[in-house]
PDB file of N, CA, C and O in Angstrom:
ATOM      1  N   GLY N   1     -25.770  20.549  14.511  1.00 56.00           N
ATOM      2  CA  GLY N   1     -24.955  19.369  14.476  1.00 56.00           C
ATOM      3  C   GLY N   1     -24.259  19.141  15.806  1.00 56.00           C
ATOM      4  O   GLY N   1     -24.382  19.901  16.747  1.00 56.00           O
ATOM      5  N   THR N   2     -23.530  18.089  15.867  1.00 75.00           N
ATOM      6  CA  THR N   2     -22.784  17.719  17.058  1.00 75.00           C
ATOM      7  C   THR N   2     -21.492  18.516  17.137  1.00 75.00           C
ATOM      8  O   THR N   2     -20.764  18.625  16.159  1.00 75.00           O
ATOM      9  N   ALA N   3     -21.212  19.078  18.304  1.00 84.00           N
ATOM     10  CA  ALA N   3     -19.946  19.782  18.514  1.00 84.00           C
ATOM     11  C   ALA N   3     -18.832  18.750  18.568  1.00 84.00           C
ATOM     12  O   ALA N   3     -19.001  17.672  19.129  1.00 84.00           O
ATOM     13  N   LYS N   4     -17.698  19.074  17.942  1.00 89.00           N
ATOM     14  CA  LYS N   4     -16.595  18.117  17.880  1.00 89.00           C
ATOM     15  C   LYS N   4     -15.288  18.746  18.314  1.00 89.00           C
ATOM     16  O   LYS N   4     -15.103  19.953  18.244  1.00 89.00           O
ATOM     17  N   ILE N   5     -14.390  17.892  18.740  1.00 90.00           N
ATOM     18  CA  ILE N   5     -12.999  18.254  18.992  1.00 90.00           C
ATOM     19  C   ILE N   5     -12.208  17.644  17.846  1.00 90.00           C
ATOM     20  O   ILE N   5     -12.349  16.453  17.549  1.00 90.00           O
ATOM     21  N   TYR N   6     -11.409  18.469  17.186  1.00 91.00           N
ATOM     22  CA  TYR N   6     -10.642  18.019  16.023  1.00 91.00           C
ATOM     23  C   TYR N   6      -9.172  17.874  16.377  1.00 91.00           C
ATOM     24  O   TYR N   6      -8.608  18.709  17.068  1.00 91.00           O
ATOM     25  N   ILE N   7      -8.561  16.822  15.858  1.00 90.00           N
ATOM     26  CA  ILE N   7      -7.126  16.594  16.005  1.00 90.00           C
ATOM     27  C   ILE N   7      -6.509  16.855  14.635  1.00 90.00           C
ATOM     28  O   ILE N   7      -6.855  16.203  13.651  1.00 90.00           O
ATOM     29  N   TYR N   8      -5.618  17.838  14.596  1.00 92.00           N
ATOM     30  CA  TYR N   8      -4.981  18.217  13.339  1.00 92.00           C
ATOM     31  C   TYR N   8      -3.630  17.538  13.192  1.00 92.00           C
ATOM     32  O   TYR N   8      -2.973  17.204  14.173  1.00 92.00           O
ATOM     33  N   SER N   9      -3.227  17.373  11.956  1.00 92.00           N
ATOM     34  CA  SER N   9      -1.926  16.801  11.643  1.00 92.00           C
ATOM     35  C   SER N   9      -0.897  17.927  11.680  1.00 92.00           C
ATOM     36  O   SER N   9      -0.699  18.638  10.695  1.00 92.00           O
ATOM     37  N   GLY N  10      -0.276  18.108  12.856  1.00 90.00           N
ATOM     38  CA  GLY N  10       0.678  19.204  13.020  1.00 90.00           C
ATOM     39  C   GLY N  10      -0.031  20.546  12.931  1.00 90.00           C
ATOM     40  O   GLY N  10      -1.219  20.654  13.222  1.00 90.00           O
ATOM     41  N   ILE N  11       0.687  21.554  12.507  1.00 92.00           N
ATOM     42  CA  ILE N  11       0.096  22.889  12.346  1.00 92.00           C
ATOM     43  C   ILE N  11      -0.282  23.036  10.880  1.00 92.00           C
ATOM     44  O   ILE N  11       0.369  23.729  10.094  1.00 92.00           O
ATOM     45  N   THR N  12      -1.349  22.316  10.506  1.00 93.00           N
ATOM     46  CA  THR N  12      -1.870  22.322   9.137  1.00 93.00           C
ATOM     47  C   THR N  12      -3.388  22.337   9.212  1.00 93.00           C
ATOM     48  O   THR N  12      -3.971  22.222  10.283  1.00 93.00           O
ATOM     49  N   SER N  13      -4.017  22.407   8.069  1.00 94.00           N
ATOM     50  CA  SER N  13      -5.479  22.345   8.021  1.00 94.00           C
ATOM     51  C   SER N  13      -5.976  20.909   7.867  1.00 94.00           C
ATOM     52  O   SER N  13      -7.176  20.676   7.786  1.00 94.00           O
ATOM     53  N   THR N  14      -5.075  19.934   7.870  1.00 95.00           N
ATOM     54  CA  THR N  14      -5.450  18.533   7.710  1.00 95.00           C
ATOM     55  C   THR N  14      -5.934  17.954   9.033  1.00 95.00           C
ATOM     56  O   THR N  14      -5.204  17.942  10.027  1.00 95.00           O
ATOM     57  N   VAL N  15      -7.186  17.486   9.055  1.00 95.00           N
ATOM     58  CA  VAL N  15      -7.770  16.871  10.245  1.00 95.00           C
ATOM     59  C   VAL N  15      -7.447  15.379  10.205  1.00 95.00           C
ATOM     60  O   VAL N  15      -7.815  14.685   9.257  1.00 95.00           O
ATOM     61  N   SER N  16      -6.748  14.892  11.235  1.00 94.00           N
ATOM     62  CA  SER N  16      -6.399  13.473  11.271  1.00 94.00           C
ATOM     63  C   SER N  16      -7.447  12.644  12.011  1.00 94.00           C
ATOM     64  O   SER N  16      -7.563  11.451  11.795  1.00 94.00           O
ATOM     65  N   SER N  17      -8.221  13.297  12.885  1.00 92.00           N
ATOM     66  CA  SER N  17      -9.242  12.594  13.651  1.00 92.00           C
ATOM     67  C   SER N  17     -10.158  13.615  14.320  1.00 92.00           C
ATOM     68  O   SER N  17      -9.821  14.797  14.409  1.00 92.00           O
ATOM     69  N   SER N  18     -11.308  13.158  14.780  1.00 92.00           N
ATOM     70  CA  SER N  18     -12.210  14.023  15.548  1.00 92.00           C
ATOM     71  C   SER N  18     -13.116  13.151  16.410  1.00 92.00           C
ATOM     72  O   SER N  18     -13.263  11.957  16.156  1.00 92.00           O
ATOM     73  N   PHE N  19     -13.695  13.760  17.427  1.00 92.00           N
ATOM     74  CA  PHE N  19     -14.669  13.063  18.250  1.00 92.00           C
ATOM     75  C   PHE N  19     -15.630  14.079  18.848  1.00 92.00           C
ATOM     76  O   PHE N  19     -15.312  15.263  18.960  1.00 92.00           O
ATOM     77  N   ALA N  20     -16.824  13.608  19.207  1.00 90.00           N
ATOM     78  CA  ALA N  20     -17.857  14.481  19.769  1.00 90.00           C
ATOM     79  C   ALA N  20     -17.440  14.985  21.148  1.00 90.00           C
ATOM     80  O   ALA N  20     -16.819  14.265  21.926  1.00 90.00           O
ATOM     81  N   THR N  21     -17.773  16.237  21.441  1.00 90.00           N
ATOM     82  CA  THR N  21     -17.522  16.780  22.770  1.00 90.00           C
ATOM     83  C   THR N  21     -18.496  16.143  23.758  1.00 90.00           C
ATOM     84  O   THR N  21     -19.579  15.719  23.375  1.00 90.00           O
ATOM     85  N   PRO N  22     -18.137  16.076  25.038  1.00 89.00           N
ATOM     86  CA  PRO N  22     -19.047  15.482  26.017  1.00 89.00           C
ATOM     87  C   PRO N  22     -20.246  16.374  26.348  1.00 89.00           C
ATOM     88  O   PRO N  22     -21.205  15.920  26.940  1.00 89.00           O
ATOM     89  N   GLY N  23     -20.217  17.633  25.971  1.00 82.00           N
ATOM     90  CA  GLY N  23     -21.322  18.549  26.228  1.00 82.00           C
ATOM     91  C   GLY N  23     -21.808  19.186  24.942  1.00 82.00           C
ATOM     92  O   GLY N  23     -21.383  18.819  23.848  1.00 82.00           O
ATOM     93  N   THR N  24     -22.674  20.158  25.079  1.00 81.00           N
ATOM     94  CA  THR N  24     -23.253  20.822  23.902  1.00 81.00           C
ATOM     95  C   THR N  24     -22.612  22.167  23.608  1.00 81.00           C
ATOM     96  O   THR N  24     -22.893  22.761  22.581  1.00 81.00           O
ATOM     97  N   ALA N  25     -21.764  22.663  24.496  1.00 81.00           N
ATOM     98  CA  ALA N  25     -21.172  23.993  24.317  1.00 81.00           C
ATOM     99  C   ALA N  25     -19.716  23.998  24.801  1.00 81.00           C
ATOM    100  O   ALA N  25     -19.399  24.575  25.829  1.00 81.00           O
ATOM    101  N   ALA N  26     -18.850  23.327  24.052  1.00 82.00           N
ATOM    102  CA  ALA N  26     -17.432  23.278  24.428  1.00 82.00           C
ATOM    103  C   ALA N  26     -16.839  24.680  24.335  1.00 82.00           C
ATOM    104  O   ALA N  26     -17.045  25.385  23.353  1.00 82.00           O
ATOM    105  N   ARG N  27     -16.089  25.094  25.365  1.00 84.00           N
ATOM    106  CA  ARG N  27     -15.553  26.458  25.405  1.00 84.00           C
ATOM    107  C   ARG N  27     -14.072  26.544  25.739  1.00 84.00           C
ATOM    108  O   ARG N  27     -13.533  27.614  25.820  1.00 84.00           O
ATOM    109  N   GLY N  28     -13.408  25.438  25.948  1.00 87.00           N
ATOM    110  CA  GLY N  28     -11.994  25.511  26.259  1.00 87.00           C
ATOM    111  C   GLY N  28     -11.361  24.140  26.284  1.00 87.00           C
ATOM    112  O   GLY N  28     -12.015  23.153  26.605  1.00 87.00           O
ATOM    113  N   LEU N  29     -10.092  24.083  25.909  1.00 90.00           N
ATOM    114  CA  LEU N  29      -9.328  22.843  25.919  1.00 90.00           C
ATOM    115  C   LEU N  29      -7.954  23.116  26.505  1.00 90.00           C
ATOM    116  O   LEU N  29      -7.391  24.187  26.302  1.00 90.00           O
ATOM    117  N   THR N  30      -7.405  22.150  27.211  1.00 90.00           N
ATOM    118  CA  THR N  30      -6.021  22.195  27.656  1.00 90.00           C
ATOM    119  C   THR N  30      -5.575  20.762  27.904  1.00 90.00           C
ATOM    120  O   THR N  30      -6.394  19.838  27.912  1.00 90.00           O
ATOM    121  N   MET N  31      -4.291  20.568  28.085  1.00 90.00           N
ATOM    122  CA  MET N  31      -3.725  19.257  28.375  1.00 90.00           C
ATOM    123  C   MET N  31      -3.050  19.317  29.744  1.00 90.00           C
ATOM    124  O   MET N  31      -2.448  20.332  30.086  1.00 90.00           O
ATOM    125  N   ASP N  32      -3.151  18.226  30.495  1.00 90.00           N
ATOM    126  CA  ASP N  32      -2.429  18.170  31.759  1.00 90.00           C
ATOM    127  C   ASP N  32      -1.041  17.562  31.544  1.00 90.00           C
ATOM    128  O   ASP N  32      -0.700  17.155  30.424  1.00 90.00           O
ATOM    129  N   ALA N  33      -0.244  17.500  32.584  1.00 88.00           N
ATOM    130  CA  ALA N  33       1.129  17.008  32.480  1.00 88.00           C
ATOM    131  C   ALA N  33       1.196  15.536  32.076  1.00 88.00           C
ATOM    132  O   ALA N  33       2.215  15.080  31.572  1.00 88.00           O
ATOM    133  N   SER N  34       0.115  14.794  32.270  1.00 90.00           N
ATOM    134  CA  SER N  34       0.076  13.373  31.896  1.00 90.00           C
ATOM    135  C   SER N  34      -0.408  13.146  30.478  1.00 90.00           C
ATOM    136  O   SER N  34      -0.543  12.004  30.046  1.00 90.00           O
ATOM    137  N   GLY N  35      -0.737  14.225  29.763  1.00 91.00           N
ATOM    138  CA  GLY N  35      -1.211  14.097  28.387  1.00 91.00           C
ATOM    139  C   GLY N  35      -2.703  13.872  28.260  1.00 91.00           C
ATOM    140  O   GLY N  35      -3.183  13.457  27.215  1.00 91.00           O
ATOM    141  N   ASN N  36      -3.451  14.146  29.326  1.00 93.00           N
ATOM    142  CA  ASN N  36      -4.906  14.022  29.281  1.00 93.00           C
ATOM    143  C   ASN N  36      -5.518  15.347  28.854  1.00 93.00           C
ATOM    144  O   ASN N  36      -5.125  16.405  29.332  1.00 93.00           O
ATOM    145  N   LEU N  37      -6.476  15.277  27.963  1.00 93.00           N
ATOM    146  CA  LEU N  37      -7.207  16.451  27.517  1.00 93.00           C
ATOM    147  C   LEU N  37      -8.213  16.857  28.579  1.00 93.00           C
ATOM    148  O   LEU N  37      -8.851  16.004  29.195  1.00 93.00           O
ATOM    149  N   LEU N  38      -8.358  18.153  28.823  1.00 92.00           N
ATOM    150  CA  LEU N  38      -9.425  18.683  29.666  1.00 92.00           C
ATOM    151  C   LEU N  38     -10.277  19.582  28.784  1.00 92.00           C
ATOM    152  O   LEU N  38      -9.749  20.376  27.999  1.00 92.00           O
ATOM    153  N   SER N  39     -11.589  19.445  28.892  1.00 91.00           N
ATOM    154  CA  SER N  39     -12.505  20.297  28.128  1.00 91.00           C
ATOM    155  C   SER N  39     -13.585  20.802  29.075  1.00 91.00           C
ATOM    156  O   SER N  39     -13.841  20.204  30.116  1.00 91.00           O
ATOM    157  N   CYS N  40     -14.206  21.925  28.715  1.00 89.00           N
ATOM    158  CA  CYS N  40     -15.286  22.421  29.561  1.00 89.00           C
ATOM    159  C   CYS N  40     -16.536  22.653  28.730  1.00 89.00           C
ATOM    160  O   CYS N  40     -16.479  22.917  27.538  1.00 89.00           O
ATOM    161  N   ASN N  41     -17.665  22.511  29.375  1.00 86.00           N
ATOM    162  CA  ASN N  41     -18.972  22.714  28.764  1.00 86.00           C
ATOM    163  C   ASN N  41     -19.617  23.915  29.445  1.00 86.00           C
ATOM    164  O   ASN N  41     -19.712  23.964  30.665  1.00 86.00           O
ATOM    165  N   ALA N  42     -20.047  24.894  28.640  1.00 81.00           N
ATOM    166  CA  ALA N  42     -20.594  26.133  29.185  1.00 81.00           C
ATOM    167  C   ALA N  42     -22.114  26.178  29.190  1.00 81.00           C
ATOM    168  O   ALA N  42     -22.691  27.184  29.547  1.00 81.00           O
ATOM    169  N   SER N  43     -22.766  25.105  28.807  1.00 77.00           N
ATOM    170  CA  SER N  43     -24.220  25.109  28.709  1.00 77.00           C
ATOM    171  C   SER N  43     -24.858  24.352  29.866  1.00 77.00           C
ATOM    172  O   SER N  43     -24.297  23.384  30.379  1.00 77.00           O
ATOM    173  N   THR N  44     -26.037  24.794  30.262  1.00 70.00           N
ATOM    174  CA  THR N  44     -26.795  24.062  31.277  1.00 70.00           C
ATOM    175  C   THR N  44     -27.532  22.885  30.644  1.00 70.00           C
ATOM    176  O   THR N  44     -28.062  22.039  31.350  1.00 70.00           O
ATOM    177  N   ASN N  45     -27.555  22.816  29.314  1.00 69.00           N
ATOM    178  CA  ASN N  45     -28.162  21.674  28.620  1.00 69.00           C
ATOM    179  C   ASN N  45     -27.219  20.473  28.684  1.00 69.00           C
ATOM    180  O   ASN N  45     -26.019  20.621  28.882  1.00 69.00           O
ATOM    181  N   GLY N  46     -27.760  19.289  28.480  1.00 64.00           N
ATOM    182  CA  GLY N  46     -26.930  18.082  28.472  1.00 64.00           C
ATOM    183  C   GLY N  46     -26.344  17.826  29.845  1.00 64.00           C
ATOM    184  O   GLY N  46     -27.054  17.844  30.847  1.00 64.00           O
ATOM    185  N   PRO N  47     -25.024  17.624  29.908  1.00 73.00           N
ATOM    186  CA  PRO N  47     -24.415  17.288  31.199  1.00 73.00           C
ATOM    187  C   PRO N  47     -24.282  18.470  32.152  1.00 73.00           C
ATOM    188  O   PRO N  47     -23.887  18.311  33.289  1.00 73.00           O
ATOM    189  N   GLY N  48     -24.593  19.672  31.695  1.00 79.00           N
ATOM    190  CA  GLY N  48     -24.468  20.852  32.545  1.00 79.00           C
ATOM    191  C   GLY N  48     -23.086  21.471  32.450  1.00 79.00           C
ATOM    192  O   GLY N  48     -22.231  21.029  31.692  1.00 79.00           O
ATOM    193  N   LYS N  49     -22.876  22.519  33.220  1.00 85.00           N
ATOM    194  CA  LYS N  49     -21.594  23.233  33.222  1.00 85.00           C
ATOM    195  C   LYS N  49     -20.578  22.405  33.994  1.00 85.00           C
ATOM    196  O   LYS N  49     -20.645  22.299  35.207  1.00 85.00           O
ATOM    197  N   LYS N  50     -19.649  21.794  33.252  1.00 89.00           N
ATOM    198  CA  LYS N  50     -18.669  20.895  33.857  1.00 89.00           C
ATOM    199  C   LYS N  50     -17.318  21.033  33.180  1.00 89.00           C
ATOM    200  O   LYS N  50     -17.223  21.478  32.044  1.00 89.00           O
ATOM    201  N   ILE N  51     -16.294  20.587  33.890  1.00 90.00           N
ATOM    202  CA  ILE N  51     -14.976  20.365  33.316  1.00 90.00           C
ATOM    203  C   ILE N  51     -14.802  18.859  33.233  1.00 90.00           C
ATOM    204  O   ILE N  51     -15.072  18.141  34.198  1.00 90.00           O
ATOM    205  N   PHE N  52     -14.392  18.405  32.065  1.00 92.00           N
ATOM    206  CA  PHE N  52     -14.221  16.977  31.808  1.00 92.00           C
ATOM    207  C   PHE N  52     -12.744  16.649  31.678  1.00 92.00           C
ATOM    208  O   PHE N  52     -12.000  17.365  31.009  1.00 92.00           O
ATOM    209  N   ILE N  53     -12.320  15.564  32.303  1.00 94.00           N
ATOM    210  CA  ILE N  53     -10.961  15.058  32.148  1.00 94.00           C
ATOM    211  C   ILE N  53     -11.069  13.808  31.278  1.00 94.00           C
ATOM    212  O   ILE N  53     -11.725  12.830  31.645  1.00 94.00           O
ATOM    213  N   HIS N  54     -10.448  13.886  30.108  1.00 95.00           N
ATOM    214  CA  HIS N  54     -10.484  12.780  29.154  1.00 95.00           C
ATOM    215  C   HIS N  54      -9.341  11.812  29.438  1.00 95.00           C
ATOM    216  O   HIS N  54      -8.336  12.176  30.053  1.00 95.00           O
ATOM    217  N   ALA N  55      -9.478  10.588  28.956  1.00 96.00           N
ATOM    218  CA  ALA N  55      -8.404   9.590  29.027  1.00 96.00           C
ATOM    219  C   ALA N  55      -7.511   9.828  27.814  1.00 96.00           C
ATOM    220  O   ALA N  55      -7.860   9.453  26.700  1.00 96.00           O
ATOM    221  N   GLY N  56      -6.394  10.501  28.037  1.00 93.00           N
ATOM    222  CA  GLY N  56      -5.530  10.870  26.915  1.00 93.00           C
ATOM    223  C   GLY N  56      -6.222  11.890  26.038  1.00 93.00           C
ATOM    224  O   GLY N  56      -6.955  12.751  26.517  1.00 93.00           O
ATOM    225  N   PHE N  57      -6.041  11.765  24.740  1.00 91.00           N
ATOM    226  CA  PHE N  57      -6.676  12.675  23.781  1.00 91.00           C
ATOM    227  C   PHE N  57      -7.766  11.904  23.059  1.00 91.00           C
ATOM    228  O   PHE N  57      -7.702  11.659  21.855  1.00 91.00           O
ATOM    229  N   THR N  58      -8.758  11.437  23.844  1.00 92.00           N
ATOM    230  CA  THR N  58      -9.856  10.618  23.327  1.00 92.00           C
ATOM    231  C   THR N  58     -11.186  11.147  23.861  1.00 92.00           C
ATOM    232  O   THR N  58     -11.219  12.015  24.729  1.00 92.00           O
ATOM    233  N   SER N  59     -12.268  10.574  23.371  1.00 92.00           N
ATOM    234  CA  SER N  59     -13.597  10.960  23.842  1.00 92.00           C
ATOM    235  C   SER N  59     -13.954  10.297  25.170  1.00 92.00           C
ATOM    236  O   SER N  59     -14.951  10.661  25.793  1.00 92.00           O
ATOM    237  N   THR N  60     -13.165   9.356  25.634  1.00 95.00           N
ATOM    238  CA  THR N  60     -13.431   8.664  26.902  1.00 95.00           C
ATOM    239  C   THR N  60     -13.195   9.615  28.072  1.00 95.00           C
ATOM    240  O   THR N  60     -12.130  10.214  28.192  1.00 95.00           O
ATOM    241  N   ILE N  61     -14.204   9.756  28.931  1.00 95.00           N
ATOM    242  CA  ILE N  61     -14.127  10.659  30.082  1.00 95.00           C
ATOM    243  C   ILE N  61     -13.699   9.873  31.317  1.00 95.00           C
ATOM    244  O   ILE N  61     -14.349   8.918  31.714  1.00 95.00           O
ATOM    245  N   SER N  62     -12.562  10.284  31.912  1.00 96.00           N
ATOM    246  CA  SER N  62     -12.065   9.648  33.140  1.00 96.00           C
ATOM    247  C   SER N  62     -12.770  10.187  34.367  1.00 96.00           C
ATOM    248  O   SER N  62     -13.012   9.465  35.326  1.00 96.00           O
ATOM    249  N   SER N  63     -13.077  11.501  34.327  1.00 95.00           N
ATOM    250  CA  SER N  63     -13.664  12.161  35.481  1.00 95.00           C
ATOM    251  C   SER N  63     -14.274  13.483  35.023  1.00 95.00           C
ATOM    252  O   SER N  63     -13.948  13.985  33.947  1.00 95.00           O
ATOM    253  N   SER N  64     -15.134  14.027  35.841  1.00 93.00           N
ATOM    254  CA  SER N  64     -15.689  15.357  35.559  1.00 93.00           C
ATOM    255  C   SER N  64     -16.119  15.984  36.875  1.00 93.00           C
ATOM    256  O   SER N  64     -16.304  15.294  37.873  1.00 93.00           O
ATOM    257  N   PHE N  65     -16.230  17.294  36.853  1.00 90.00           N
ATOM    258  CA  PHE N  65     -16.733  17.982  38.043  1.00 90.00           C
ATOM    259  C   PHE N  65     -17.471  19.241  37.615  1.00 90.00           C
ATOM    260  O   PHE N  65     -17.211  19.816  36.565  1.00 90.00           O
ATOM    261  N   ALA N  66     -18.432  19.633  38.438  1.00 88.00           N
ATOM    262  CA  ALA N  66     -19.262  20.803  38.145  1.00 88.00           C
ATOM    263  C   ALA N  66     -18.452  22.083  38.286  1.00 88.00           C
ATOM    264  O   ALA N  66     -17.555  22.170  39.131  1.00 88.00           O
ATOM    265  N   ILE N  67     -18.766  23.056  37.470  1.00 85.00           N
ATOM    266  CA  ILE N  67     -18.164  24.382  37.571  1.00 85.00           C
ATOM    267  C   ILE N  67     -18.965  25.135  38.618  1.00 85.00           C
ATOM    268  O   ILE N  67     -20.189  25.223  38.533  1.00 85.00           O
ATOM    269  N   PRO N  68     -18.321  25.679  39.652  1.00 79.00           N
ATOM    270  CA  PRO N  68     -19.053  26.255  40.779  1.00 79.00           C
ATOM    271  C   PRO N  68     -19.885  27.498  40.438  1.00 79.00           C
ATOM    272  O   PRO N  68     -20.912  27.713  41.038  1.00 79.00           O
ATOM    273  N   ALA N  69     -19.451  28.310  39.486  1.00 76.00           N
ATOM    274  CA  ALA N  69     -20.204  29.527  39.165  1.00 76.00           C
ATOM    275  C   ALA N  69     -19.713  30.085  37.836  1.00 76.00           C
ATOM    276  O   ALA N  69     -18.605  29.804  37.399  1.00 76.00           O
ATOM    277  N   GLY N  70     -20.546  30.888  37.203  1.00 74.00           N
ATOM    278  CA  GLY N  70     -20.141  31.585  35.993  1.00 74.00           C
ATOM    279  C   GLY N  70     -20.203  30.734  34.745  1.00 74.00           C
ATOM    280  O   GLY N  70     -20.672  29.597  34.763  1.00 74.00           O
ATOM    281  N   ASP N  71     -19.755  31.323  33.664  1.00 75.00           N
ATOM    282  CA  ASP N  71     -19.729  30.659  32.364  1.00 75.00           C
ATOM    283  C   ASP N  71     -18.285  30.478  31.926  1.00 75.00           C
ATOM    284  O   ASP N  71     -17.600  31.451  31.619  1.00 75.00           O
ATOM    285  N   PRO N  72     -17.808  29.237  31.861  1.00 75.00           N
ATOM    286  CA  PRO N  72     -16.424  29.009  31.457  1.00 75.00           C
ATOM    287  C   PRO N  72     -16.222  29.356  29.986  1.00 75.00           C
ATOM    288  O   PRO N  72     -17.070  29.067  29.155  1.00 75.00           O
ATOM    289  N   HIS N  73     -15.114  29.985  29.686  1.00 76.00           N
ATOM    290  CA  HIS N  73     -14.790  30.304  28.294  1.00 76.00           C
ATOM    291  C   HIS N  73     -13.316  30.100  28.014  1.00 76.00           C
ATOM    292  O   HIS N  73     -12.711  30.786  27.230  1.00 76.00           O
ATOM    293  N   GLY N  74     -12.710  29.156  28.691  1.00 79.00           N
ATOM    294  CA  GLY N  74     -11.317  28.837  28.464  1.00 79.00           C
ATOM    295  C   GLY N  74     -10.777  28.044  29.627  1.00 79.00           C
ATOM    296  O   GLY N  74     -11.339  28.057  30.722  1.00 79.00           O
ATOM    297  N   LEU N  75      -9.719  27.297  29.379  1.00 83.00           N
ATOM    298  CA  LEU N  75      -9.068  26.524  30.421  1.00 83.00           C
ATOM    299  C   LEU N  75      -7.571  26.719  30.303  1.00 83.00           C
ATOM    300  O   LEU N  75      -7.035  26.845  29.209  1.00 83.00           O
ATOM    301  N   THR N  76      -6.918  26.668  31.417  1.00 81.00           N
ATOM    302  CA  THR N  76      -5.457  26.615  31.465  1.00 81.00           C
ATOM    303  C   THR N  76      -5.083  25.927  32.759  1.00 81.00           C
ATOM    304  O   THR N  76      -5.881  25.861  33.682  1.00 81.00           O
ATOM    305  N   LEU N  77      -3.907  25.375  32.812  1.00 78.00           N
ATOM    306  CA  LEU N  77      -3.438  24.727  34.027  1.00 78.00           C
ATOM    307  C   LEU N  77      -2.338  25.556  34.656  1.00 78.00           C
ATOM    308  O   LEU N  77      -1.451  26.035  33.955  1.00 78.00           O
ATOM    309  N   ALA N  78      -2.392  25.715  35.958  1.00 71.00           N
ATOM    310  CA  ALA N  78      -1.323  26.370  36.694  1.00 71.00           C
ATOM    311  C   ALA N  78      -0.135  25.410  36.786  1.00 71.00           C
ATOM    312  O   ALA N  78      -0.299  24.208  36.604  1.00 71.00           O
ATOM    313  N   SER N  79       1.031  25.912  37.076  1.00 66.00           N
ATOM    314  CA  SER N  79       2.218  25.065  37.150  1.00 66.00           C
ATOM    315  C   SER N  79       2.066  23.960  38.208  1.00 66.00           C
ATOM    316  O   SER N  79       2.653  22.913  38.107  1.00 66.00           O
ATOM    317  N   ALA N  80       1.223  24.198  39.217  1.00 61.00           N
ATOM    318  CA  ALA N  80       0.985  23.196  40.246  1.00 61.00           C
ATOM    319  C   ALA N  80      -0.064  22.176  39.817  1.00 61.00           C
ATOM    320  O   ALA N  80      -0.369  21.259  40.548  1.00 61.00           O
ATOM    321  N   GLY N  81      -0.651  22.354  38.621  1.00 55.00           N
ATOM    322  CA  GLY N  81      -1.596  21.388  38.100  1.00 55.00           C
ATOM    323  C   GLY N  81      -3.065  21.738  38.283  1.00 55.00           C
ATOM    324  O   GLY N  81      -3.917  21.010  37.828  1.00 55.00           O
ATOM    325  N   GLY N  82      -3.396  22.824  38.951  1.00 58.00           N
ATOM    326  CA  GLY N  82      -4.794  23.207  39.139  1.00 58.00           C
ATOM    327  C   GLY N  82      -5.331  24.008  37.969  1.00 58.00           C
ATOM    328  O   GLY N  82      -4.585  24.592  37.222  1.00 58.00           O
ATOM    329  N   CYS N  83      -6.644  23.995  37.801  1.00 55.00           N
ATOM    330  CA  CYS N  83      -7.285  24.759  36.727  1.00 55.00           C
ATOM    331  C   CYS N  83      -7.502  26.181  37.183  1.00 55.00           C
ATOM    332  O   CYS N  83      -7.721  26.463  38.301  1.00 55.00           O
TER     333      CYS N  83
END
C-alpha cells in the first residue's frame, strides 16, 4: 500500500487526517520553526533518497534536496535551523 503520514487528534489514537508520503520509504519527520513538516525518504525507488520540505503540515512539497550519503533513519533540527 501507499505509505502515509498520519495527523492525530492530540495524544490519542484518533486519526484526524492523513496524506501520502512523497517517497516510498519515509524514515523521519520533524517540524521547522515556521511550522513546516520535513520528511525523508530512504529508498532509491521513486524520488530517491531526499529530504522534503512540506508547505505547513500538508502533502504539498515546497522544496527537496538529495541526501549526500547513507540511509536516513530520522530527522531533527539544530537550534540554528539545520538538519
